[in-house]
mmCIF file of C-alpha atoms in Angstrom:
data_model
loop_
_atom_site.group_PDB
_atom_site.id
_atom_site.type_symbol
_atom_site.label_atom_id
_atom_site.label_comp_id
_atom_site.label_asym_id
_atom_site.label_seq_id
_atom_site.Cartn_x
_atom_site.Cartn_y
_atom_site.Cartn_z
ATOM 1 C CA MET A 1284 55.962 136.603 -31.674
ATOM 2 C CA ASN A 1285 56.861 133.051 -30.804
ATOM 3 C CA LYS A 1286 60.118 131.302 -31.392
ATOM 4 C CA THR A 1287 58.840 129.145 -34.246
ATOM 5 C CA GLN A 1288 58.515 132.255 -36.364
ATOM 6 C CA HIS A 1289 62.182 133.088 -35.822
ATOM 7 C CA PHE A 1290 63.989 129.776 -35.571
ATOM 8 C CA LYS A 1291 62.644 127.718 -38.430
ATOM 9 C CA TYR A 1292 64.794 125.510 -40.633
ATOM 10 C CA SER A 1293 64.656 125.857 -44.414
ATOM 11 C CA ASN A 1294 66.907 124.747 -47.264
ATOM 12 C CA ASN A 1295 68.016 128.350 -47.777
ATOM 13 C CA ILE A 1296 69.964 128.163 -44.517
ATOM 14 C CA ILE A 1297 72.376 125.804 -46.284
ATOM 15 C CA ILE A 1298 71.946 126.975 -49.881
ATOM 16 C CA TYR A 1299 72.812 130.648 -49.359
ATOM 17 C CA PRO A 1300 76.136 129.970 -47.580
ATOM 18 C CA LEU A 1301 77.042 127.380 -50.226
ATOM 19 C CA VAL A 1302 76.367 129.895 -53.001
ATOM 20 C CA ILE A 1303 78.568 132.503 -51.297
ATOM 21 C CA ILE A 1304 81.422 130.019 -50.851
ATOM 22 C CA PHE A 1305 81.007 128.781 -54.427
ATOM 23 C CA VAL A 1306 81.319 132.297 -55.849
ATOM 24 C CA ILE A 1307 84.467 132.945 -53.783
ATOM 25 C CA TRP A 1308 86.078 129.728 -55.064
ATOM 26 C CA ILE A 1309 85.092 130.451 -58.679
ATOM 27 C CA VAL A 1310 86.842 133.821 -58.443
ATOM 28 C CA PHE A 1311 89.882 132.141 -56.891
ATOM 29 C CA TRP A 1312 89.960 129.582 -59.710
ATOM 30 C CA TYR A 1313 89.817 132.414 -62.256
ATOM 31 C CA GLN A 1314 92.602 134.220 -60.384
ATOM 32 C CA VAL A 1315 94.874 131.144 -60.380
ATOM 33 C CA ARG A 1316 94.120 129.767 -63.840
ATOM 34 C CA ILE A 1317 93.380 132.790 -65.994
ATOM 35 C CA ASP A 1318 94.289 136.185 -64.560
ATOM 36 C CA SER A 1319 96.320 136.527 -61.378
ATOM 37 C CA GLY A 1320 96.320 140.285 -61.862
ATOM 38 C CA ILE A 1321 92.848 140.625 -60.334
ATOM 39 C CA LYS A 1322 94.500 140.401 -56.908
ATOM 40 C CA ALA A 1323 95.387 144.047 -57.387
ATOM 41 C CA PHE A 1324 91.727 145.003 -56.916
ATOM 42 C CA GLY A 1325 91.908 144.934 -53.130
ATOM 43 C CA ILE A 1326 91.384 147.787 -50.697
ATOM 44 C CA ARG A 1327 94.136 150.387 -51.040
ATOM 45 C CA PRO A 1328 93.787 152.723 -48.037
ATOM 46 C CA GLN A 1329 93.470 156.478 -48.577
ATOM 47 C CA LYS A 1330 93.563 156.089 -52.364
ATOM 48 C CA LEU A 1331 90.545 156.975 -54.465
ATOM 49 C CA GLU A 1332 90.994 153.987 -56.772
ATOM 50 C CA GLY A 1333 91.244 151.780 -53.697
ATOM 51 C CA LEU A 1334 87.568 152.325 -52.881
ATOM 52 C CA LEU A 1335 86.620 149.758 -55.509
ATOM 53 C CA GLY A 1336 88.298 147.132 -53.346
ATOM 54 C CA ILE A 1337 85.578 147.537 -50.727
ATOM 55 C CA PHE A 1338 83.325 145.469 -53.000
ATOM 56 C CA THR A 1339 85.928 143.209 -54.654
ATOM 57 C CA SER A 1340 88.386 142.391 -51.859
ATOM 58 C CA PRO A 1341 86.161 139.775 -50.095
ATOM 59 C CA PHE A 1342 86.376 137.610 -53.244
ATOM 60 C CA LEU A 1343 90.172 137.775 -53.552
ATOM 61 C CA HIS A 1344 92.669 135.639 -51.630
ATOM 62 C CA GLY A 1345 96.414 135.252 -51.522
ATOM 63 C CA ASP A 1346 96.754 131.450 -51.675
ATOM 64 C CA ILE A 1347 94.957 128.149 -51.106
ATOM 65 C CA ASN A 1348 95.492 128.183 -47.327
ATOM 66 C CA HIS A 1349 94.091 131.691 -47.090
ATOM 67 C CA ILE A 1350 90.877 130.876 -48.947
ATOM 68 C CA TYR A 1351 90.458 127.485 -47.251
ATOM 69 C CA ASN A 1352 90.650 128.851 -43.712
ATOM 70 C CA ASN A 1353 88.300 131.704 -44.526
ATOM 71 C CA SER A 1354 85.826 129.421 -46.324
ATOM 72 C CA VAL A 1355 85.383 127.088 -43.353
ATOM 73 C CA SER A 1356 84.780 129.926 -40.899
ATOM 74 C CA LEU A 1357 82.487 131.831 -43.276
ATOM 75 C CA PHE A 1358 80.401 128.748 -44.011
ATOM 76 C CA VAL A 1359 79.815 127.898 -40.335
ATOM 77 C CA LEU A 1360 79.079 131.485 -39.302
ATOM 78 C CA SER A 1361 76.793 132.234 -42.249
ATOM 79 C CA ILE A 1362 74.700 129.118 -41.521
ATOM 80 C CA ALA A 1363 74.240 130.341 -37.948
ATOM 81 C CA LEU A 1364 73.406 133.819 -39.247
ATOM 82 C CA PHE A 1365 70.729 132.619 -41.677
ATOM 83 C CA TYR A 1366 69.160 130.360 -39.058
ATOM 84 C CA PHE A 1367 69.067 132.668 -36.053
ATOM 85 C CA TYR A 1368 68.841 136.032 -37.851
ATOM 86 C CA ARG A 1369 67.285 135.118 -41.190
ATOM 87 C CA LYS A 1370 65.281 138.350 -41.538
ATOM 88 C CA ILE A 1371 68.353 140.561 -41.391
ATOM 89 C CA ALA A 1372 71.023 138.129 -42.619
ATOM 90 C CA TRP A 1373 71.519 139.756 -46.036
ATOM 91 C CA LYS A 1374 71.600 143.207 -44.456
ATOM 92 C CA VAL A 1375 74.349 142.126 -42.081
ATOM 93 C CA ILE A 1376 76.370 140.590 -44.926
ATOM 94 C CA GLY A 1377 75.849 143.370 -47.474
ATOM 95 C CA PHE A 1378 76.253 146.374 -45.212
ATOM 96 C CA GLY A 1379 78.920 144.522 -43.240
ATOM 97 C CA ILE A 1380 81.128 144.246 -46.326
ATOM 98 C CA ILE A 1381 80.650 147.931 -47.116
ATOM 99 C CA LEU A 1382 81.118 149.380 -43.618
ATOM 100 C CA SER A 1383 84.049 147.151 -42.622
ATOM 101 C CA GLY A 1384 85.651 147.913 -45.997
ATOM 102 C CA LEU A 1385 85.263 151.654 -45.472
ATOM 103 C CA LEU A 1386 86.830 151.420 -42.020
ATOM 104 C CA THR A 1387 89.730 149.453 -43.487
ATOM 105 C CA TRP A 1388 90.153 152.103 -46.172
ATOM 106 C CA PHE A 1389 90.240 154.877 -43.532
ATOM 107 C CA ILE A 1390 92.513 153.308 -40.907
ATOM 108 C CA GLY A 1391 94.549 150.916 -43.025
ATOM 109 C CA GLU A 1392 98.225 151.259 -43.756
ATOM 110 C CA SER A 1393 99.506 151.394 -47.316
ATOM 111 C CA GLY A 1394 99.205 148.116 -49.162
ATOM 112 C CA ASN A 1395 96.638 145.872 -50.839
ATOM 113 C CA HIS A 1396 94.084 144.403 -48.394
ATOM 114 C CA ILE A 1397 92.295 141.292 -49.719
ATOM 115 C CA GLY A 1398 90.250 138.455 -48.231
ATOM 116 C CA VAL A 1399 86.838 137.837 -46.677
ATOM 117 C CA SER A 1400 88.167 137.862 -43.111
ATOM 118 C CA GLY A 1401 86.690 141.339 -42.553
ATOM 119 C CA LEU A 1402 83.187 139.883 -43.065
ATOM 120 C CA ILE A 1403 84.042 136.947 -40.808
ATOM 121 C CA TYR A 1404 84.897 139.369 -38.013
ATOM 122 C CA VAL A 1405 81.616 141.184 -38.669
ATOM 123 C CA LEU A 1406 79.675 137.937 -38.151
ATOM 124 C CA VAL A 1407 81.611 136.892 -35.049
ATOM 125 C CA SER A 1408 81.224 140.304 -33.448
ATOM 126 C CA PHE A 1409 77.562 140.704 -34.408
ATOM 127 C CA MET A 1410 76.411 137.290 -33.176
ATOM 128 C CA PHE A 1411 78.360 137.571 -29.930
ATOM 129 C CA PHE A 1412 77.140 141.033 -28.935
ATOM 130 C CA LYS A 1413 73.627 140.576 -30.339
ATOM 131 C CA GLY A 1414 73.060 137.450 -28.257
ATOM 132 C CA ILE A 1415 74.101 139.299 -25.110
ATOM 133 C CA PHE A 1416 71.942 142.339 -25.859
ATOM 134 C CA ALA A 1417 68.865 140.353 -26.933
ATOM 135 C CA LYS A 1418 68.729 138.346 -23.653
ATOM 136 C CA HIS A 1419 67.195 135.376 -25.485
ATOM 137 C CA TYR A 1420 68.480 132.054 -24.167
ATOM 138 C CA ARG A 1421 69.071 130.606 -27.639
ATOM 139 C CA LEU A 1422 70.941 133.669 -28.846
ATOM 140 C CA ILE A 1423 72.993 133.753 -25.642
ATOM 141 C CA ALA A 1424 73.895 130.104 -26.252
ATOM 142 C CA LEU A 1425 74.957 131.038 -29.781
ATOM 143 C CA SER A 1426 77.136 133.822 -28.381
ATOM 144 C CA LEU A 1427 78.893 131.352 -26.087
ATOM 145 C CA VAL A 1428 79.478 128.913 -28.945
ATOM 146 C CA VAL A 1429 80.864 131.687 -31.151
ATOM 147 C CA ILE A 1430 83.241 132.959 -28.487
ATOM 148 C CA PHE A 1431 84.331 129.381 -27.744
ATOM 149 C CA LEU A 1432 85.138 128.637 -31.399
ATOM 150 C CA TYR A 1433 86.480 132.012 -32.495
ATOM 151 C CA GLY A 1434 87.457 133.810 -29.299
ATOM 152 C CA SER A 1435 91.149 133.584 -30.135
ATOM 153 C CA MET A 1436 90.533 135.739 -33.215
ATOM 154 C CA ILE A 1437 90.439 138.794 -30.960
ATOM 155 C CA TRP A 1438 94.239 138.894 -30.945
ATOM 156 C CA TYR A 1439 94.363 139.497 -34.683
ATOM 157 C CA VAL A 1440 92.712 142.906 -34.407
ATOM 158 C CA PHE A 1441 96.148 144.060 -33.246
ATOM 159 C CA PRO A 1442 99.259 144.324 -35.413
ATOM 160 C CA ILE A 1443 100.934 141.165 -34.114
ATOM 161 C CA LYS A 1444 101.597 139.428 -37.440
ATOM 162 C CA ASN A 1445 103.261 140.817 -40.531
ATOM 163 C CA GLY A 1446 101.329 140.528 -43.775
ATOM 164 C CA MET A 1447 97.944 140.209 -42.034
ATOM 165 C CA SER A 1448 95.352 142.964 -42.397
ATOM 166 C CA TRP A 1449 94.625 143.674 -38.731
ATOM 167 C CA GLU A 1450 92.848 146.851 -39.886
ATOM 168 C CA GLY A 1451 90.289 144.741 -41.765
ATOM 169 C CA HIS A 1452 89.764 142.588 -38.685
ATOM 170 C CA LEU A 1453 89.330 145.617 -36.449
ATOM 171 C CA GLY A 1454 86.935 147.203 -38.950
ATOM 172 C CA GLY A 1455 84.851 144.015 -38.957
ATOM 173 C CA LEU A 1456 84.801 143.835 -35.158
ATOM 174 C CA ILE A 1457 83.581 147.433 -34.869
ATOM 175 C CA THR A 1458 81.004 146.923 -37.617
ATOM 176 C CA GLY A 1459 79.529 143.857 -35.909
ATOM 177 C CA LEU A 1460 79.192 145.735 -32.627
ATOM 178 C CA VAL A 1461 77.460 148.644 -34.384
ATOM 179 C CA PHE A 1462 75.001 146.269 -36.087
ATOM 180 C CA ALA A 1463 74.262 144.565 -32.769
ATOM 181 C CA LEU A 1464 73.171 147.944 -31.421
ATOM 182 C CA LEU A 1465 71.261 149.019 -34.540
ATOM 183 C CA PHE A 1466 69.208 145.870 -35.177
ATOM 184 C CA ARG A 1467 67.541 145.823 -31.782
ATOM 185 C CA LYS A 1468 63.933 145.255 -32.819
ATOM 186 C CA GLN A 1469 64.598 142.777 -35.631
ATOM 187 C CA VAL A 1470 65.577 139.753 -33.569
ATOM 188 C CA ALA A 1471 63.685 137.128 -31.602
ATOM 189 C CA LYS A 1472 62.218 138.137 -28.267
ATOM 190 C CA PRO A 1473 62.272 135.861 -25.218
ATOM 191 C CA ASP A 1474 59.092 133.833 -24.805
ATOM 192 C CA ARG A 1475 56.796 135.041 -22.055
ATOM 193 C CA TYR A 1476 54.427 132.937 -20.027
ATOM 194 C CA LYS A 1477 50.821 134.032 -19.702
ATOM 195 C CA TRP A 1478 51.348 135.414 -16.203
ATOM 196 C CA GLU A 1479 54.259 137.535 -17.464
ATOM 197 C CA GLN A 1480 52.085 139.443 -19.905
ATOM 198 C CA PRO A 1481 51.347 143.072 -18.909
ATOM 199 C CA ASN A 1482 47.570 142.582 -19.281
ATOM 200 C CA TYR A 1483 47.455 139.426 -17.158
ATOM 201 C CA ASN A 1484 44.562 139.294 -14.679
ATOM 202 C CA GLU A 1485 44.800 136.668 -11.984
ATOM 203 C CA ASP A 1486 41.020 136.641 -11.414
ATOM 204 C CA ASP A 1487 40.398 135.529 -15.006
ATOM 205 C CA ASP A 1488 42.900 132.692 -14.926
ATOM 206 C CA PRO A 1489 41.002 129.328 -14.817
ATOM 207 C CA PHE A 1490 43.919 127.651 -13.058
ATOM 208 C CA MET A 1491 44.191 130.270 -10.301
ATOM 209 C CA LYS A 1492 40.485 129.900 -9.529
ATOM 210 C CA HIS A 1493 41.326 126.530 -7.958
ATOM 211 C CA PHE A 1494 43.115 128.279 -5.088
ATOM 212 C CA ASP A 1495 41.704 130.411 -2.279
ATOM 213 C CA GLU A 1496 43.259 133.584 -0.920
ATOM 214 C CA ASN A 1497 45.523 131.537 1.366
ATOM 215 C CA GLY A 1498 46.854 129.419 -1.469
ATOM 216 C CA ASN A 1499 44.836 126.307 -0.545
ATOM 217 C CA PHE A 1500 43.561 124.133 -3.358
ATOM 218 C CA ILE A 1501 39.770 124.046 -3.671
ATOM 219 C CA GLU A 1502 37.588 121.859 -5.839
ATOM 220 C CA LEU A 1503 35.151 123.867 -7.918
ATOM 221 C CA GLU A 1504 31.571 122.646 -8.301
ATOM 222 C CA GLN A 1505 30.728 121.502 -11.770
ATOM 223 C CA GLU A 1506 28.070 123.519 -13.507
ATOM 224 C CA GLU A 1507 24.796 121.716 -14.150
ATOM 225 C CA ILE A 1508 24.519 120.673 -17.760
ATOM 226 C CA ILE A 1509 21.185 121.713 -19.261
ATOM 227 C CA GLU A 1510 20.142 120.146 -22.502
ATOM 228 C CA PRO A 1511 19.026 122.750 -25.027
ATOM 229 C CA GLU A 1512 15.394 122.777 -26.073
ATOM 230 C CA ILE A 1513 14.739 121.512 -29.577
ATOM 231 C CA GLU A 1514 12.619 123.902 -31.595
ATOM 232 C CA ASP A 1515 12.746 122.210 -34.969
ATOM 233 C CA GLU A 1516 9.753 119.864 -35.393
ATOM 234 C CA ASN A 1517 11.670 117.542 -37.696
ATOM 235 C CA ILE A 1518 14.397 117.187 -35.116
ATOM 236 C CA GLN A 1519 11.792 116.531 -32.418
ATOM 237 C CA GLU A 1520 10.163 113.789 -34.462
ATOM 238 C CA THR A 1521 13.498 112.204 -35.166
ATOM 239 C CA SER A 1522 14.454 112.408 -31.492
ATOM 240 C CA SER A 1523 11.172 110.863 -30.324
ATOM 241 C CA HIS A 1524 11.510 108.161 -32.960
ATOM 242 C CA HIS A 1525 14.887 107.198 -31.521
ATOM 243 C CA LYS A 1526 13.438 107.183 -27.999
ATOM 244 C CA ASN A 1527 10.719 104.643 -29.023
ATOM 245 C CA ILE A 1528 13.143 102.133 -30.498
ATOM 246 C CA CYS A 1529 12.301 98.637 -29.302
ATOM 247 C CA ILE A 1530 14.747 95.775 -28.991
ATOM 248 C CA ASN A 1531 13.395 92.251 -29.334
ATOM 249 C CA TYR A 1532 14.938 89.318 -27.462
ATOM 250 C CA THR A 1533 14.192 85.795 -28.608
ATOM 251 C CA PHE A 1534 14.919 82.728 -26.519
ATOM 252 C CA LYS A 1535 13.681 79.187 -26.270
ATOM 253 C CA LYS A 1536 11.487 78.205 -23.367
ATOM 254 C CA SER A 1537 10.925 74.748 -24.600
ATOM 255 C CA GLU A 1538 11.616 72.780 -27.696
ATOM 256 C CA ASN A 1539 8.134 73.399 -29.197
ATOM 257 C CA GLU A 1540 7.332 76.945 -27.972
ATOM 258 C CA ILE A 1541 8.997 80.253 -28.884
ATOM 259 C CA ILE A 1542 8.101 83.379 -26.898
ATOM 260 C CA LYS A 1543 8.959 86.924 -28.012
ATOM 261 C CA ASN A 1544 9.216 89.666 -25.413
ATOM 262 C CA LYS A 1545 9.039 93.355 -26.086
#
């Protein structure tokens, strides 16, 4: 499978991330303008009613700075996801929300965990580890870009800041690593040259026939071109007609005499 089948631009690469960000902001607008009480529907660890927050918490945010910072990171990472991993992008997002949310629910301390940062950590972790495991030069380059832009986020999987859900970050990091291991066969494979194929036969390679056993270049004799015999009578008549075409040249020998040659 060649790279054009995997890395192909389409409008959906931009549209899908925009739709996700738009929905998050619509919910935030509703939270600020109409009902601020929906913030209570976050993940509440070890509580049965807190399981609902696994699905609702990514759409809830504490304030404008919280949603703004998450929106920028989510938009950039989701564009990269839909471009480089378009066949499994929705799986990574959907199952990433669920699995990282479950891990937060299991390991989290008491409180109300909200925000889409858990999914952001899923995407960072998945694209970093997947690029390393896939051994495809484009995906490795993506891994380096991701770690360059978001490498400092690793510190926030530890409880170093009060009021920040480090459990959600850690759950997202673990989830991304698990997905990188699970989705092994659903990513682009490195391009192979013809001589790297397992069924490659050097004797059948037209280019290699130009070299002898010592590696010296040799010029091959061109095969004699034989015109095919024409069996159709109509074609033969047409061909012979074209062969008997005569061209007349007219020139003046003198002022009073014109001679035509055939």
